[in-house]
C-alpha cells in the first residue's frame, strides 16, 4: 500500500511538474480537432476517471489533467508510452481520434473557483 | 476443595416429569369440541409421540453416583476469570460459541461483566479487529474469544492483520480435547487436535494449558509476550472440560505477577555513529514509520527533528502534521537517510514500475548513507512475506525506536557545535518555508472539483474538518489531510497491517470504544467495500452505545481492483477495455448505507450527492454523536 501511495505521489509530482511549464494555449493549436462530448464519454468508459476522477481534477491515484491540460504532444506521449505507473493506452485500444476527443473534453473543463472565494479553505 | 453438590433435580427426573406432562397433553387432544373450537390451531397440531416403556425405563433407572452430578461450585472458568481480571482487561470481544460457554458464563456472572465487559460481536473477524483498534488508542490489549475451529477460521484474517501491524491481541479459543466427553455431532466438528496450528505462522506465541495452574502461568506469559516489542497476537487454547470442571485445590492455585519487559534500546555505540552521520549531514532525511507508541514517542520525535532541524517524512502519529519539519526533504537529494521503524525501507528508497516488464530503480544518489533503527529484525517469521524486500543499509540497529530516541537525541546534542547549529537553523527555515508552500498548494488543489458531484474526497475531508475543528476530536479511520491541524498523538491511528479489506470498520469501532471514556469526538472516513465485509460491527457500536461518526467514502466499487482490471485489459490490448467494473463495482443496486445504519440502531443520513448538502448533514450527525449516538453519513464520492 505504501509503495502504491509513493508511486502515485511520484507520478503526480512528475505529471504536475510537466504541467507547470507548459503553455497550454500555445500548444492547443497542435491538437487535432476532437469531439468533446465523445471525449467525456470515453473518459469514463475507458477508465481515465479511475485515477483522475470524473472531473479530471486528479485525486489519490493520478494527477490533475484539467483545466489547462499539458500540450497535446506531451499528453499523447504520456498516454501511449507512460513513464511511470500510468496505464498504457496504445492506438489499438484508443484511436488517435478518440485521444483527440478526450483532449477536447479536457479543454472544456472550466477553471475552479478562486481559493479565496471558498470560506472553508480560508479557516 | 469443596465437594460438588448433588441436586435432587436431575436430568432423568426432569424427563420423567416431562413424560407425565406429555401424557396429560395427549389427553387434552381429546377435550370437548367447545374447547377445540376456542383453540383451533393447537387442536390441529399432531400429538407428540409418547415415550415407550423402554425409553422411560432407560431415562429413569438409577445411575451410578459418579454420573449423578448436576451442579458445580468453583468452576474452573471462575478461576480463569480471576486470572484475566488480574491482567487488567477492560473488554472481551466475541461472537458467542459453545466451546467457551463455561468461560463466557463466568465472565458475565461470576465476574459481574465488568473489567472485562463482554462486547457482543457479529463476526470473529470483527471481534479481533475491534481489539486492534482499541489497542491503537488505549495502548493495551483487548481480549478476544472464539471457537477453536470455525471461529478461529473466521478470525484468521484479522489476526494476520494484527501480526503485520505488530499489534497485540489476546485471543482465547475454546476446544473440546477429550473425545470421551465430547457431545456427539457438532461438538466433534468444532474440536481440533492443535487448534492454534492454522494461525501459528502469524501469531507470536500460543499454548494449550493442561491445568488451571498452567492456564494462569500461560495467560500471564501470553500477555507479557504480546506486549513485548515487537508486539503481536497471542493465543490460549482453553479446553472445555478445564472450563467446566471444578477447580480442585482452588486455594493452592496461584496467579503469577505480571511484569512487562522494558522495550529494547539500541546499542549506545551504534547510536553514537548514527548521531555522528546525522549531525554532519547537510541534507539529512528522517523516514518515520510506526515510531511513536505513546504521546511521549511523539514528543521525542519532535525533539529529534528540531535538534537536527531535519525533515520528517511519513509523519502520522510521529509529528504534528503542521509542524514546520513535517514533510519536505527528498530521498533523491538526501546524503544521509535515517529510517525509523520503516516496514518497507526498500520500497521507500526505490521506484517500482508496474508495467508488463516490472522494473525498479534506486532513488538514492551514490554514496548516500542509509541508517536504520527498527524492531522488525528482532522477530520475524518465514512463511508469510510481510517482512518486505531486503534493504541494504550502512548502520542497522535492532531496537525499539521510541526507547532509543532519548539516547540518539542526547548523542546528537553532544556533537552539535555552534557552527552546526547555525547551519541547522538556516536549513530549518528553508524546510519550514517549503512545507508552508505545500499547505498553500493543497488549499489551491482543493478548489479543483470543489463543486463536483459525485463529491470530491478533498471536499469531503475539508467539510469534515470544518465540522469538528473546534472540538476535542480524534480520527478513528481515514479522512485527515494536510488541510487539517493534527497536533495530538491520539488524534490519528497508528495504522499498519496487511491492507486487509474489512478491517477499517471494526478498527474504528474499537478505537471509538477506547476514546469513549475520554469524551473525545470520534470521526472517520469509511470505505464502502470495507464496510460490506462485516457490517454487523455497526450494530456492535450501537448496542454498546459507542459514540462515533462514520462518513462513507462511497465510490460504489472496490476501486483499487477496478484499476487493476483496467491495467490488465490495456496491457493485453483487449478489443473492449470498458469492462473493468465487472466483478469490481458495488452498484446495481446501489447500497443505501444510511438505511443500513438505521436498521441497526444508528443515526443515518444520505446518500449525499450534492456537495452543498454535505456540511449541514455532517453538523447534524456530529450533534447526534455528541449526545452519545453512533452515526453514519453516506457520501457518494469521486473514485479517489
XYZ file of C-alpha atoms in Angstrom, chain B residues 89-301:
213
model
C -8.615 -6.321 30.563
C -11.412 -3.810 30.098
C -13.249 -5.730 27.397
C -13.635 -9.136 25.827
C -14.876 -9.105 22.237
C -16.573 -12.241 20.978
C -19.247 -13.872 18.961
C -20.828 -16.391 21.346
C -19.748 -20.001 20.945
C -20.391 -23.194 22.894
C -16.755 -24.198 23.115
C -16.184 -21.405 25.631
C -19.632 -21.387 27.202
C -18.171 -22.083 30.628
C -15.788 -19.164 30.437
C -18.383 -16.797 28.978
C -20.795 -17.632 31.794
C -18.075 -17.000 34.351
C -17.332 -13.601 32.805
C -20.908 -12.389 32.834
C -21.987 -13.807 36.217
C -19.006 -14.639 38.402
C -17.038 -11.725 37.000
C -20.012 -9.337 37.003
C -19.482 -8.469 33.317
C -17.123 -5.698 34.303
C -13.386 -5.390 33.701
C -13.680 -7.138 31.393
C -17.059 -6.292 29.939
C -18.413 -8.537 27.206
C -18.725 -6.990 23.737
C -21.222 -8.764 21.523
C -19.763 -9.085 18.050
C -21.362 -10.443 14.910
C -18.208 -11.986 13.452
C -14.906 -13.186 14.892
C -13.008 -11.130 12.322
C -14.818 -8.067 13.625
C -14.052 -9.000 17.228
C -10.327 -9.296 16.517
C -10.233 -6.082 14.506
C -12.118 -4.240 17.243
C -9.357 -5.342 19.592
C -6.744 -3.967 17.205
C -8.466 -0.593 17.034
C -8.791 -0.488 20.798
C -5.058 -1.135 21.250
C -4.210 1.652 18.831
C -5.796 4.133 21.223
C -5.510 2.591 24.658
C -2.083 1.000 24.271
C -3.024 -2.299 25.853
C -4.625 -5.475 24.547
C -8.274 -6.376 24.462
C -9.330 -9.980 24.939
C -10.952 -11.859 22.074
C -12.685 -15.214 22.273
C -13.755 -17.609 19.558
C -14.315 -21.247 18.704
C -11.016 -23.036 18.200
C -12.176 -24.174 14.779
C -14.842 -22.248 12.894
C -14.410 -19.117 14.984
C -10.654 -19.004 14.562
C -11.072 -19.579 10.852
C -13.286 -16.504 10.733
C -10.821 -14.533 12.827
C -7.698 -15.560 10.935
C -7.501 -12.620 8.533
C -7.812 -10.099 11.342
C -5.171 -11.976 13.321
C -2.819 -11.731 10.356
C -3.597 -8.047 10.122
C -2.596 -7.508 13.754
C 0.531 -9.595 13.249
C 1.699 -7.476 10.319
C 0.984 -4.328 12.325
C 2.829 -5.832 15.309
C -0.163 -5.048 17.490
C -1.007 -7.212 20.492
C -4.315 -9.041 20.744
C -5.009 -11.612 23.447
C -7.070 -14.419 21.930
C -8.707 -17.273 23.807
C -10.111 -20.132 21.754
C -12.396 -22.858 23.051
C -11.908 -26.530 22.256
C -13.044 -29.980 23.401
C -9.947 -32.134 23.627
C -11.269 -35.252 25.318
C -13.178 -37.352 22.793
C -14.714 -39.305 25.630
C -16.619 -36.299 26.935
C -17.423 -34.548 23.648
C -21.064 -34.183 22.847
C -21.981 -36.145 19.720
C -22.382 -34.343 16.438
C -21.497 -30.684 16.159
C -19.013 -30.622 19.012
C -16.854 -33.059 17.059
C -16.901 -30.684 14.116
C -15.842 -27.940 16.484
C -12.930 -29.853 18.000
C -9.356 -29.988 16.849
C -6.077 -31.573 17.935
C -3.930 -28.458 17.615
C -6.279 -25.519 17.365
C -3.733 -22.724 17.016
C -1.830 -24.504 14.231
C -3.750 -22.757 11.464
C -2.632 -19.302 12.610
C 0.745 -20.182 14.124
C 2.583 -18.668 11.165
C 1.287 -15.273 12.174
C 0.946 -15.356 15.907
C 3.695 -14.570 18.329
C 3.016 -17.327 20.838
C 0.351 -19.841 21.799
C -0.243 -22.513 24.359
C -2.777 -25.164 25.321
C -2.877 -25.285 29.119
C -3.454 -28.702 30.649
C -4.410 -27.461 34.102
C -5.674 -24.334 35.761
C -2.275 -23.504 37.200
C -0.876 -23.965 33.727
C -3.574 -21.603 32.440
C -2.633 -18.945 34.973
C 1.031 -19.022 34.080
C 0.416 -19.172 30.338
C -2.090 -16.335 30.471
C 0.382 -14.066 32.222
C 3.172 -15.173 29.888
C 0.966 -14.613 26.851
C 0.116 -11.088 27.985
C 3.754 -10.311 28.649
C 4.911 -11.622 25.277
C 2.114 -9.840 23.437
C 3.247 -6.555 24.963
C 6.976 -7.060 24.467
C 8.355 -5.186 21.467
C 7.895 -6.294 18.730
C 4.369 -6.906 19.928
C 1.943 -9.356 18.392
C -1.130 -11.529 18.767
C -1.071 -14.465 21.204
C -3.445 -17.375 21.649
C -4.502 -19.593 24.522
C -6.455 -22.714 23.667
C -8.765 -23.452 26.559
C -10.286 -26.877 26.893
C -13.992 -27.138 27.605
C -13.528 -29.636 30.426
C -10.981 -27.374 32.082
C -13.550 -24.572 31.982
C -16.487 -26.602 33.219
C -14.981 -28.946 35.799
C -14.471 -27.687 39.336
C -11.222 -26.030 40.287
C -9.574 -28.524 42.561
C -7.466 -27.053 45.325
C -8.581 -23.544 44.456
C -6.786 -22.150 47.477
C -3.490 -23.544 46.164
C -3.839 -22.077 42.696
C -1.682 -19.040 42.222
C -1.841 -16.147 39.783
C 1.699 -15.093 38.847
C 2.712 -11.442 38.991
C 2.840 -9.686 35.632
C 5.954 -7.652 34.975
C 6.158 -6.238 31.487
C 9.534 -6.228 29.785
C 11.074 -2.862 29.068
C 11.475 -2.311 25.322
C 14.978 -2.846 23.945
C 17.018 0.305 23.317
C 19.718 0.435 20.682
C 23.380 -0.227 21.318
C 24.878 3.101 22.513
C 27.942 2.760 20.283
C 25.889 2.240 17.156
C 23.534 5.044 18.179
C 26.528 7.374 18.522
C 27.584 6.512 14.965
C 24.100 7.361 13.702
C 24.249 10.682 15.551
C 27.642 11.478 14.041
C 26.395 10.972 10.499
C 23.150 12.847 11.052
C 24.848 15.857 12.635
C 27.463 16.032 9.886
C 24.961 15.762 7.021
C 23.992 18.821 5.011
C 20.792 17.189 3.759
C 19.665 14.532 6.202
C 16.226 12.989 5.999
C 14.208 11.034 8.530
C 11.760 8.433 7.223
C 9.414 7.619 10.066
C 7.279 4.503 10.146
C 5.307 3.455 13.193
C 7.692 5.043 15.669
C 5.562 6.630 18.362
C 3.799 4.110 20.546
C 2.831 6.766 23.082
C 2.428 10.526 23.439
C 5.992 10.533 24.749
C 7.128 8.953 21.488
C 5.678 11.845 19.519
C 7.412 14.347 21.807
C 10.721 12.570 21.287
C 10.314 12.530 17.525
